[in-house]
Structure formats: C-alpha cells, structure tokens
JSON list of C-alpha atoms in Angstrom, two decimals:
[
{"chain": "A", "resi": 1496, "resn": "MET", "atom": "CA", "xyz": [11.28, -12.77, 3.09]},
{"chain": "A", "resi": 1497, "resn": "GLU", "atom": "CA", "xyz": [10.45, -9.16, 3.92]},
{"chain": "A", "resi": 1498, "resn": "THR", "atom": "CA", "xyz": [6.90, -8.02, 4.59]},
{"chain": "A", "resi": 1499, "resn": "VAL", "atom": "CA", "xyz": [5.74, -4.78, 2.99]},
{"chain": "A", "resi": 1500, "resn": "THR", "atom": "CA", "xyz": [2.45, -2.91, 3.23]},
{"chain": "A", "resi": 1501, "resn": "ILE", "atom": "CA", "xyz": [1.09, -1.13, 0.16]},
{"chain": "A", "resi": 1502, "resn": "CYS", "atom": "CA", "xyz": [-0.16, 2.40, 0.87]},
{"chain": "A", "resi": 1503, "resn": "GLY", "atom": "CA", "xyz": [-1.91, 4.62, -1.63]},
{"chain": "A", "resi": 1504, "resn": "SER", "atom": "CA", "xyz": [-5.05, 6.45, -2.59]},
{"chain": "A", "resi": 1505, "resn": "MET", "atom": "CA", "xyz": [-8.04, 4.28, -3.44]},
{"chain": "A", "resi": 1506, "resn": "ARG", "atom": "CA", "xyz": [-8.08, 6.06, -6.79]},
{"chain": "A", "resi": 1507, "resn": "PHE", "atom": "CA", "xyz": [-5.12, 3.76, -7.53]},
{"chain": "A", "resi": 1508, "resn": "SER", "atom": "CA", "xyz": [-6.79, 0.56, -6.30]},
{"chain": "A", "resi": 1509, "resn": "GLN", "atom": "CA", "xyz": [-6.30, -1.34, -9.55]},
{"chain": "A", "resi": 1510, "resn": "GLU", "atom": "CA", "xyz": [-2.68, -0.26, -9.80]},
{"chain": "A", "resi": 1511, "resn": "MET", "atom": "CA", "xyz": [-2.08, -1.26, -6.16]},
{"chain": "A", "resi": 1512, "resn": "LYS", "atom": "CA", "xyz": [-3.38, -4.77, -6.86]},
{"chain": "A", "resi": 1513, "resn": "GLU", "atom": "CA", "xyz": [-1.11, -5.08, -9.90]},
{"chain": "A", "resi": 1514, "resn": "ILE", "atom": "CA", "xyz": [1.90, -3.70, -8.03]},
{"chain": "A", "resi": 1515, "resn": "ALA", "atom": "CA", "xyz": [1.28, -6.09, -5.11]},
{"chain": "A", "resi": 1516, "resn": "PHE", "atom": "CA", "xyz": [1.28, -9.04, -7.50]},
{"chain": "A", "resi": 1517, "resn": "MET", "atom": "CA", "xyz": [4.55, -7.92, -9.09]},
{"chain": "A", "resi": 1518, "resn": "LEU", "atom": "CA", "xyz": [6.25, -7.27, -5.75]},
{"chain": "A", "resi": 1519, "resn": "GLU", "atom": "CA", "xyz": [5.37, -10.77, -4.55]},
{"chain": "A", "resi": 1520, "resn": "SER", "atom": "CA", "xyz": [5.98, -12.67, -7.78]},
{"chain": "A", "resi": 1521, "resn": "ARG", "atom": "CA", "xyz": [9.01, -10.77, -9.09]},
{"chain": "A", "resi": 1522, "resn": "TYR", "atom": "CA", "xyz": [10.77, -9.79, -5.85]},
{"chain": "A", "resi": 1523, "resn": "GLY", "atom": "CA", "xyz": [9.64, -12.42, -3.33]},
{"chain": "A", "resi": 1524, "resn": "LEU", "atom": "CA", "xyz": [8.11, -9.92, -0.92]},
{"chain": "A", "resi": 1525, "resn": "ASN", "atom": "CA", "xyz": [5.22, -10.73, 1.41]},
{"chain": "A", "resi": 1526, "resn": "VAL", "atom": "CA", "xyz": [2.72, -7.97, 0.56]},
{"chain": "A", "resi": 1527, "resn": "LEU", "atom": "CA", "xyz": [-0.02, -6.74, 2.88]},
{"chain": "A", "resi": 1528, "resn": "GLN", "atom": "CA", "xyz": [-2.72, -4.67, 1.21]},
{"chain": "A", "resi": 1529, "resn": "CYS", "atom": "CA", "xyz": [-5.65, -2.55, 2.23]},
{"chain": "A", "resi": 1530, "resn": "THR", "atom": "CA", "xyz": [-9.15, -3.95, 1.98]},
{"chain": "A", "resi": 1531, "resn": "TYR", "atom": "CA", "xyz": [-11.06, -2.99, -1.18]},
{"chain": "A", "resi": 1532, "resn": "ASN", "atom": "CA", "xyz": [-14.80, -2.25, -1.07]},
{"chain": "A", "resi": 1533, "resn": "GLU", "atom": "CA", "xyz": [-15.51, -3.65, -4.52]},
{"chain": "A", "resi": 1534, "resn": "GLN", "atom": "CA", "xyz": [-19.07, -4.50, -3.51]},
{"chain": "A", "resi": 1535, "resn": "GLY", "atom": "CA", "xyz": [-19.85, -0.83, -2.94]},
{"chain": "A", "resi": 1536, "resn": "VAL", "atom": "CA", "xyz": [-21.10, -1.39, 0.61]},
{"chain": "A", "resi": 1537, "resn": "ALA", "atom": "CA", "xyz": [-22.13, 1.78, 2.45]},
{"chain": "A", "resi": 1538, "resn": "ILE", "atom": "CA", "xyz": [-19.31, 2.55, 4.89]},
{"chain": "A", "resi": 1539, "resn": "THR", "atom": "CA", "xyz": [-20.16, 3.78, 8.38]},
{"chain": "A", "resi": 1540, "resn": "PRO", "atom": "CA", "xyz": [-17.79, 5.91, 10.46]},
{"chain": "A", "resi": 1541, "resn": "GLU", "atom": "CA", "xyz": [-17.19, 2.87, 12.70]},
{"chain": "A", "resi": 1542, "resn": "MET", "atom": "CA", "xyz": [-16.20, 0.80, 9.68]},
{"chain": "A", "resi": 1543, "resn": "VAL", "atom": "CA", "xyz": [-13.80, 3.52, 8.53]},
{"chain": "A", "resi": 1544, "resn": "ASP", "atom": "CA", "xyz": [-12.18, 3.52, 11.96]},
{"chain": "A", "resi": 1545, "resn": "ARG", "atom": "CA", "xyz": [-11.81, -0.29, 11.95]},
{"chain": "A", "resi": 1546, "resn": "LEU", "atom": "CA", "xyz": [-10.31, -0.26, 8.45]},
{"chain": "A", "resi": 1547, "resn": "GLU", "atom": "CA", "xyz": [-7.87, 2.52, 9.37]},
{"chain": "A", "resi": 1548, "resn": "GLN", "atom": "CA", "xyz": [-6.78, 0.72, 12.54]},
{"chain": "A", "resi": 1549, "resn": "ALA", "atom": "CA", "xyz": [-6.34, -2.56, 10.65]},
{"chain": "A", "resi": 1550, "resn": "HIS", "atom": "CA", "xyz": [-4.18, -0.83, 8.03]},
{"chain": "A", "resi": 1551, "resn": "LEU", "atom": "CA", "xyz": [-2.00, 0.79, 10.69]},
{"chain": "A", "resi": 1552, "resn": "LEU", "atom": "CA", "xyz": [-1.50, -2.64, 12.26]},
{"chain": "A", "resi": 1553, "resn": "LYS", "atom": "CA", "xyz": [-0.41, -3.99, 8.88]},
{"chain": "A", "resi": 1554, "resn": "ILE", "atom": "CA", "xyz": [2.16, -1.18, 8.72]},
{"chain": "A", "resi": 1555, "resn": "LYS", "atom": "CA", "xyz": [3.35, -1.99, 12.24]},
{"chain": "A", "resi": 1556, "resn": "LEU", "atom": "CA", "xyz": [3.78, -5.66, 11.29]},
{"chain": "A", "resi": 1557, "resn": "SER", "atom": "CA", "xyz": [5.68, -4.81, 8.11]},
{"chain": "A", "resi": 1558, "resn": "ASP", "atom": "CA", "xyz": [9.37, -4.33, 7.56]},
{"chain": "A", "resi": 1559, "resn": "TRP", "atom": "CA", "xyz": [8.61, -1.30, 5.37]},
{"chain": "A", "resi": 1560, "resn": "ILE", "atom": "CA", "xyz": [5.89, 0.35, 3.31]},
{"chain": "A", "resi": 1561, "resn": "TYR", "atom": "CA", "xyz": [5.55, 0.87, -0.43]},
{"chain": "A", "resi": 1562, "resn": "VAL", "atom": "CA", "xyz": [3.73, 4.09, -1.30]},
{"chain": "A", "resi": 1563, "resn": "VAL", "atom": "CA", "xyz": [1.88, 4.05, -4.61]},
{"chain": "A", "resi": 1564, "resn": "ASP", "atom": "CA", "xyz": [2.23, 7.73, -5.54]},
{"chain": "A", "resi": 1565, "resn": "ILE", "atom": "CA", "xyz": [1.27, 7.76, -9.20]},
{"chain": "A", "resi": 1566, "resn": "GLY", "atom": "CA", "xyz": [1.88, 11.23, -10.60]},
{"chain": "A", "resi": 1567, "resn": "HIS", "atom": "CA", "xyz": [3.46, 11.95, -7.18]},
{"chain": "A", "resi": 1568, "resn": "TYR", "atom": "CA", "xyz": [-0.04, 12.13, -5.67]},
{"chain": "A", "resi": 1569, "resn": "ILE", "atom": "CA", "xyz": [-0.17, 11.47, -1.92]},
{"chain": "A", "resi": 1570, "resn": "GLY", "atom": "CA", "xyz": [-3.43, 12.16, -0.10]},
{"chain": "A", "resi": 1571, "resn": "ASN", "atom": "CA", "xyz": [-3.87, 13.07, 3.56]},
{"chain": "A", "resi": 1572, "resn": "ALA", "atom": "CA", "xyz": [-4.61, 9.51, 4.70]},
{"chain": "A", "resi": 1573, "resn": "VAL", "atom": "CA", "xyz": [-1.43, 8.23, 3.05]},
{"chain": "A", "resi": 1574, "resn": "ARG", "atom": "CA", "xyz": [0.57, 11.08, 4.58]},
{"chain": "A", "resi": 1575, "resn": "THR", "atom": "CA", "xyz": [-0.71, 9.88, 7.97]},
{"chain": "A", "resi": 1576, "resn": "GLU", "atom": "CA", "xyz": [0.35, 6.31, 7.12]},
{"chain": "A", "resi": 1577, "resn": "ILE", "atom": "CA", "xyz": [3.82, 7.50, 6.10]},
{"chain": "A", "resi": 1578, "resn": "ALA", "atom": "CA", "xyz": [4.20, 9.41, 9.36]},
{"chain": "A", "resi": 1579, "resn": "TYR", "atom": "CA", "xyz": [3.03, 6.35, 11.32]},
{"chain": "A", "resi": 1580, "resn": "ALA", "atom": "CA", "xyz": [5.52, 4.12, 9.49]},
{"chain": "A", "resi": 1581, "resn": "GLU", "atom": "CA", "xyz": [8.39, 6.53, 10.09]},
{"chain": "A", "resi": 1582, "resn": "ALA", "atom": "CA", "xyz": [7.44, 6.88, 13.78]},
{"chain": "A", "resi": 1583, "resn": "HIS", "atom": "CA", "xyz": [7.73, 3.09, 14.02]},
{"chain": "A", "resi": 1584, "resn": "GLY", "atom": "CA", "xyz": [11.13, 2.99, 12.31]},
{"chain": "A", "resi": 1585, "resn": "LYS", "atom": "CA", "xyz": [9.85, 1.59, 9.02]},
{"chain": "A", "resi": 1586, "resn": "LYS", "atom": "CA", "xyz": [11.53, 2.32, 5.71]},
{"chain": "A", "resi": 1587, "resn": "VAL", "atom": "CA", "xyz": [9.32, 4.12, 3.18]},
{"chain": "A", "resi": 1588, "resn": "ALA", "atom": "CA", "xyz": [9.72, 3.41, -0.54]},
{"chain": "A", "resi": 1589, "resn": "PHE", "atom": "CA", "xyz": [7.88, 5.42, -3.19]},
{"chain": "A", "resi": 1590, "resn": "HIS", "atom": "CA", "xyz": [6.60, 3.92, -6.42]},
{"chain": "A", "resi": 1591, "resn": "SER", "atom": "CA", "xyz": [7.65, 7.08, -8.27]},
{"chain": "A", "resi": 1592, "resn": "SER", "atom": "CA", "xyz": [11.29, 6.42, -7.36]},
{"chain": "A", "resi": 1593, "resn": "GLY", "atom": "CA", "xyz": [11.40, 3.51, -9.80]},
{"chain": "A", "resi": 1594, "resn": "LEU", "atom": "CA", "xyz": [13.25, 1.39, -7.25]},
{"chain": "A", "resi": 1595, "resn": "TYR", "atom": "CA", "xyz": [11.18, -1.67, -8.18]},
{"chain": "A", "resi": 1596, "resn": "ASP", "atom": "CA", "xyz": [10.11, -2.53, -11.72]},
{"chain": "A", "resi": 1597, "resn": "THR", "atom": "CA", "xyz": [6.43, -3.34, -11.27]},
{"chain": "A", "resi": 1598, "resn": "SER", "atom": "CA", "xyz": [5.49, -3.10, -14.92]},
{"chain": "A", "resi": 1599, "resn": "THR", "atom": "CA", "xyz": [3.40, -5.94, -16.21]},
{"chain": "A", "resi": 1600, "resn": "SER", "atom": "CA", "xyz": [4.78, -5.85, -19.76]},
{"chain": "A", "resi": 1601, "resn": "ARG", "atom": "CA", "xyz": [5.79, -9.19, -21.25]},
{"chain": "A", "resi": 1602, "resn": "THR", "atom": "CA", "xyz": [9.16, -8.35, -22.74]}
]
C-alpha cells in the first residue's frame, strides 16, 4: 500500500477531504492530509510554523504527493510543497491530470 500526501489550497478543503476518501476507498492508498481548522481558532505564527513543518514531514514520509489543483490553481505554499517533494525524490501527481477518478458519482 502506497502512502500519499494531499497538497492543495485550503480553498479546496472540502474537495481535498472527498478526494482523500476516494483515493483510500477506491484505490487502496494510505492518504495523509493537512490539518483543517474547522473550529476557526486564531492561528499564531508559531502555529503556522508547526503546521507547515508537520505537513512537510508527511510529504517526506509519503511515497508521492497528490496536488489538488482545481482549475489548475496552485498557490505559493503548494508550490513550496511540490519543490520539497521533488527535492526528496517524490513523484508528484496533479488532480487536473485526471489520472485518478475521484468523482463521487454513484453510477
């Protein structure tokens, strides 16, 4: 079972959760995700640093990353994550490539 980290803008948080479910249930991948601040807690600079470091560790532990680039949007933080993954020899897959069917339709 391969381990993959989901990377994407928080504007796609709901889509990332849905994609993670489909990658695990449909393709048997072990998916590592970012942490979502659904409680709306005020985030300090120290917290941001901890969250960023934790996410980079997830990438390092993964076999590859899956970039959720809806509408081909990739923000600066995700560009940094892609560069980090590539520097560590990780494969990078883009949602926009259509490589994995992550639709939730019931056909």
